[in-house]
Amino acid sequence: GQNIDQPTEMTATEGAIVQINCTYQTSGFNGLFWYQQHAGEAPTFLSYNVLDGLEEKGRFSSFLSRSKGYSYLLLKELQMKDSASYLCAVMDSNYQLIWGAGTKLIIKP
Amino acid sequence: IAGITQAPTSQILAAGRRMTLRCTQDMRHNAMYWYRQDLGLGLRLIHYSNTAGTTGKGEVPDGYSVSRANTDDFPLTLASAVPSQTSVYFCASSEAESSTDTQYFGPGTRLTVL
């Protein structure tokens, strides 16, 4: 079966760095997406990785290792507004997104 | 502002009633999707449409139907609602079918079936 695993909840301090991990097992691979979802709102796109390595976009970076079925999202200089759920999703061989349950990130002052 | 709209924002429905959730996008995207989001689970695909006039079944299609008469609209119908269909429903769209294009989400409909 297809499976996406990520931690349920993480806590970090304002100004610090946090890494949210995602491991996956899917039928085929056409890329991995990270989305941010604030409570009561829609998911919004953060990043897309299809090749191994690190993609940096401002305070957010995303890493992919296809051989290990592993990705992480790195958030630097955390701000209170970063408190949200972070969703990992893999696009399978049918171009359908398989979603993890999300990681709720709590930022403390 | 271009985007996706959904209606209603929330709804409480008696079991056995019929309900249509509306979704409209103005980005001229070819592909559209319906997901449900339940606590502790990832988003699950209900139905999708790669282009106007075509639809397909996702992971959890039972009890739901869709139509795609034109590019902009993609309504989701619950023919006879059951309590297990209590969920938050998100409509999404992407530019091209069967591609790695980013999916953009509407604000969601919170549905409670009693």
GROMACS .gro file of C-alpha atoms in nm:
model
  223
    1GLY     CA    1   0.000   0.000   0.000
    2GLN     CA    2   0.092   0.364  -0.020
    3ASN     CA    3   0.204   0.538   0.296
    4ILE     CA    4   0.327   0.880   0.403
    5ASP     CA    5   0.460   0.920   0.758
    6GLN     CA    6   0.530   1.243   0.941
    7PRO     CA    7   0.531   1.335   1.311
    8THR     CA    8   0.193   1.434   1.453
    9GLU     CA    9   0.311   1.737   1.647
   10MET     CA   10   0.629   1.936   1.710
   11THR     CA   11   0.708   2.232   1.934
   12ALA     CA   12   0.976   2.494   1.871
   13THR     CA   13   1.080   2.835   2.001
   14GLU     CA   14   1.041   3.164   1.818
   15GLY     CA   15   1.364   3.249   1.634
   16ALA     CA   16   1.488   2.890   1.631
   17ILE     CA   17   1.515   2.630   1.351
   18VAL     CA   18   1.291   2.325   1.312
   19GLN     CA   19   1.309   2.026   1.078
   20ILE     CA   20   0.992   1.834   0.989
   21ASN     CA   21   1.056   1.490   0.846
   22CYS     CA   22   0.850   1.290   0.598
   23THR     CA   23   0.904   0.932   0.483
   24TYR     CA   24   0.708   0.773   0.205
   25GLN     CA   25   0.631   0.449   0.025
   26THR     CA   26   0.430   0.498  -0.292
   27SER     CA   27   0.362   0.329  -0.623
   28GLY     CA   28   0.576   0.546  -0.844
   29PHE     CA   29   0.712   0.892  -0.776
   30ASN     CA   30   0.650   1.214  -0.963
   31GLY     CA   31   0.762   1.456  -0.697
   32LEU     CA   32   0.703   1.557  -0.338
   33PHE     CA   33   0.510   1.862  -0.221
   34TRP     CA   34   0.499   2.049   0.108
   35TYR     CA   35   0.193   2.255   0.197
   36GLN     CA   36   0.119   2.480   0.494
   37GLN     CA   37  -0.225   2.482   0.652
   38HIS     CA   38  -0.329   2.726   0.922
   39ALA     CA   39  -0.612   2.613   1.147
   40GLY     CA   40  -0.948   2.645   0.974
   41GLU     CA   41  -0.793   2.744   0.643
   42ALA     CA   42  -0.701   2.584   0.310
   43PRO     CA   43  -0.364   2.423   0.243
   44THR     CA   44  -0.124   2.655   0.059
   45PHE     CA   45   0.174   2.545  -0.151
   46LEU     CA   46   0.524   2.577  -0.006
   47SER     CA   47   0.762   2.366  -0.214
   48TYR     CA   48   0.807   2.093  -0.474
   49ASN     CA   49   1.103   1.854  -0.505
   50VAL     CA   50   1.149   1.598  -0.779
   51LEU     CA   51   1.530   1.567  -0.782
   52ASP     CA   52   1.753   1.479  -0.489
   53GLY     CA   53   1.892   1.768  -0.293
   54LEU     CA   54   1.800   2.085  -0.116
   55GLU     CA   55   1.569   2.356  -0.250
   56GLU     CA   56   1.587   2.686  -0.063
   57LYS     CA   57   1.316   2.948  -0.066
   58GLY     CA   58   1.369   3.227   0.184
   59ARG     CA   59   1.331   3.098   0.540
   60PHE     CA   60   1.200   2.763   0.415
   61SER     CA   61   1.405   2.482   0.259
   62SER     CA   62   1.301   2.135   0.145
   63PHE     CA   63   1.523   1.832   0.099
   64LEU     CA   64   1.462   1.510  -0.092
   65SER     CA   65   1.634   1.172  -0.103
   66ARG     CA   66   1.451   0.945  -0.345
   67SER     CA   67   1.667   0.640  -0.265
   68LYS     CA   68   1.572   0.668   0.103
   69GLY     CA   69   1.208   0.770   0.046
   70TYR     CA   70   1.272   1.070   0.268
   71SER     CA   71   1.216   1.441   0.272
   72TYR     CA   72   1.235   1.718   0.525
   73LEU     CA   73   1.112   2.073   0.551
   74LEU     CA   74   1.346   2.312   0.731
   75LEU     CA   75   1.208   2.633   0.877
   76LYS     CA   76   1.457   2.896   0.996
   77GLU     CA   77   1.412   3.207   1.211
   78LEU     CA   78   1.076   3.083   1.329
   79GLN     CA   79   0.799   3.336   1.367
   80MET     CA   80   0.473   3.301   1.556
   81LYS     CA   81   0.286   3.306   1.224
   82ASP     CA   82   0.461   2.979   1.132
   83SER     CA   83   0.235   2.800   1.380
   84ALA     CA   84   0.040   2.576   1.145
   85SER     CA   85   0.017   2.221   1.015
   86TYR     CA   86   0.266   2.116   0.750
   87LEU     CA   87   0.146   1.857   0.500
   88CYS     CA   88   0.374   1.627   0.302
   89ALA     CA   89   0.231   1.483  -0.021
   90VAL     CA   90   0.378   1.256  -0.288
   91MET     CA   91   0.258   1.244  -0.646
   92ASP     CA   92   0.234   0.881  -0.753
   93SER     CA   93   0.265   0.718  -1.095
   94ASN     CA   94  -0.097   0.816  -1.178
   95TYR     CA   95  -0.026   1.182  -1.098
   96GLN     CA   96  -0.245   1.164  -0.790
   97LEU     CA   97  -0.131   1.317  -0.462
   98ILE     CA   98  -0.096   1.087  -0.162
   99TRP     CA   99  -0.108   1.293   0.157
  100GLY     CA  100   0.043   1.253   0.500
  101ALA     CA  101  -0.172   1.337   0.802
  102GLY     CA  102   0.026   1.654   0.865
  103THR     CA  103   0.257   1.781   1.138
  104LYS     CA  104   0.115   2.041   1.373
  105LEU     CA  105   0.391   2.290   1.457
  106ILE     CA  106   0.352   2.489   1.777
  107ILE     CA  107   0.575   2.794   1.816
  108LYS     CA  108   0.639   2.923   2.168
  109PRO     CA  109   0.766   3.273   2.248
  110ILE     CA  110  -0.878   3.816  -0.719
  111ALA     CA  111  -0.845   3.489  -0.910
  112GLY     CA  112  -0.897   3.171  -0.715
  113ILE     CA  113  -1.137   2.903  -0.604
  114THR     CA  114  -1.462   2.960  -0.420
  115GLN     CA  115  -1.667   2.703  -0.235
  116ALA     CA  116  -2.020   2.718  -0.099
  117PRO     CA  117  -2.155   2.682   0.156
  118THR     CA  118  -1.887   2.760   0.415
  119SER     CA  119  -2.050   2.522   0.657
  120GLN     CA  120  -2.364   2.312   0.674
  121ILE     CA  121  -2.547   2.091   0.921
  122LEU     CA  122  -2.745   1.822   0.743
  123ALA     CA  123  -2.986   1.551   0.854
  124ALA     CA  124  -2.890   1.196   0.758
  125GLY     CA  125  -3.062   1.082   0.441
  126ARG     CA  126  -3.080   1.429   0.287
  127ARG     CA  127  -2.927   1.519  -0.048
  128MET     CA  128  -2.661   1.790  -0.055
  129THR     CA  129  -2.454   1.957  -0.327
  130LEU     CA  130  -2.129   2.131  -0.243
  131ARG     CA  131  -2.035   2.395  -0.499
  132CYS     CA  132  -1.690   2.475  -0.632
  133THR     CA  133  -1.598   2.741  -0.889
  134GLN     CA  134  -1.256   2.847  -1.016
  135ASP     CA  135  -1.168   3.139  -1.241
  136MET     CA  136  -0.811   3.041  -1.327
  137ARG     CA  137  -0.913   2.841  -1.637
  138HIS     CA  138  -0.747   2.536  -1.486
  139ASN     CA  139  -0.814   2.209  -1.663
  140ALA     CA  140  -0.798   1.974  -1.365
  141MET     CA  141  -1.017   1.988  -1.055
  142TYR     CA  142  -1.034   1.773  -0.742
  143TRP     CA  143  -1.248   1.705  -0.438
  144TYR     CA  144  -1.083   1.600  -0.111
  145ARG     CA  145  -1.210   1.531   0.235
  146GLN     CA  146  -1.000   1.605   0.543
  147ASP     CA  147  -1.059   1.420   0.869
  148LEU     CA  148  -0.872   1.458   1.197
  149GLY     CA  149  -0.565   1.236   1.211
  150LEU     CA  150  -0.586   1.144   0.843
  151GLY     CA  151  -0.433   1.293   0.534
  152LEU     CA  152  -0.641   1.456   0.266
  153ARG     CA  153  -0.822   1.184   0.072
  154LEU     CA  154  -0.923   1.222  -0.290
  155ILE     CA  155  -1.294   1.165  -0.357
  156HIS     CA  156  -1.328   1.243  -0.727
  157TYR     CA  157  -1.132   1.433  -0.986
  158SER     CA  158  -1.174   1.576  -1.333
  159ASN     CA  159  -0.886   1.613  -1.577
  160THR     CA  160  -1.084   1.833  -1.814
  161ALA     CA  161  -1.438   1.951  -1.876
  162GLY     CA  162  -1.665   1.660  -1.962
  163THR     CA  163  -1.458   1.392  -1.788
  164THR     CA  164  -1.450   1.269  -1.427
  165GLY     CA  165  -1.273   0.994  -1.237
  166LYS     CA  166  -1.291   0.817  -0.901
  167GLY     CA  167  -1.037   0.879  -0.630
  168GLU     CA  168  -0.957   0.687  -0.314
  169VAL     CA  169  -1.296   0.729  -0.138
  170PRO     CA  170  -1.570   0.782  -0.402
  171ASP     CA  171  -1.856   0.581  -0.248
  172GLY     CA  172  -2.160   0.793  -0.161
  173TYR     CA  173  -2.044   1.087  -0.374
  174SER     CA  174  -2.093   1.194  -0.734
  175VAL     CA  175  -1.954   1.478  -0.942
  176SER     CA  176  -2.008   1.644  -1.278
  177ARG     CA  177  -1.797   1.876  -1.491
  178ALA     CA  178  -2.020   2.049  -1.741
  179ASN     CA  179  -1.773   2.334  -1.799
  180THR     CA  180  -1.419   2.439  -1.706
  181ASP     CA  181  -1.512   2.654  -1.408
  182ASP     CA  182  -1.756   2.447  -1.202
  183PHE     CA  183  -1.712   2.113  -1.026
  184PRO     CA  184  -2.002   2.034  -0.788
  185LEU     CA  185  -1.992   1.743  -0.544
  186THR     CA  186  -2.322   1.572  -0.455
  187LEU     CA  187  -2.404   1.352  -0.160
  188ALA     CA  188  -2.715   1.163  -0.271
  189SER     CA  189  -2.816   1.044   0.076
  190ALA     CA  190  -2.589   1.179   0.350
  191VAL     CA  191  -2.463   0.955   0.633
  192PRO     CA  192  -2.287   1.058   0.956
  193SER     CA  193  -1.954   0.916   0.832
  194GLN     CA  194  -1.955   1.189   0.567
  195THR     CA  195  -1.908   1.450   0.839
  196SER     CA  196  -1.582   1.614   0.733
  197VAL     CA  197  -1.419   1.922   0.588
  198TYR     CA  198  -1.436   1.917   0.209
  199PHE     CA  199  -1.179   2.095  -0.006
  200CYS     CA  200  -1.199   2.161  -0.375
  201ALA     CA  201  -0.872   2.213  -0.561
  202SER     CA  202  -0.754   2.282  -0.914
  203SER     CA  203  -0.436   2.260  -1.119
  204GLU     CA  204  -0.345   2.396  -1.457
  205ALA     CA  205  -0.292   2.074  -1.648
  206GLU     CA  206  -0.416   1.719  -1.625
  207SER     CA  207  -0.184   1.435  -1.529
  208SER     CA  208   0.098   1.667  -1.446
  209THR     CA  209   0.306   1.783  -1.154
  210ASP     CA  210   0.141   2.125  -1.155
  211THR     CA  211   0.069   2.271  -0.812
  212GLN     CA  212  -0.281   2.220  -0.678
  213TYR     CA  213  -0.457   2.529  -0.543
  214PHE     CA  214  -0.724   2.487  -0.279
  215GLY     CA  215  -1.054   2.653  -0.204
  216PRO     CA  216  -1.142   2.764   0.151
  217GLY     CA  217  -1.333   2.444   0.232
  218THR     CA  218  -1.683   2.343   0.339
  219ARG     CA  219  -1.735   2.209   0.689
  220LEU     CA  220  -2.017   1.952   0.673
  221THR     CA  221  -2.184   1.790   0.971
  222VAL     CA  222  -2.429   1.505   0.913
  223LEU     CA  223  -2.651   1.421   1.209
   0.00000   0.00000   0.00000
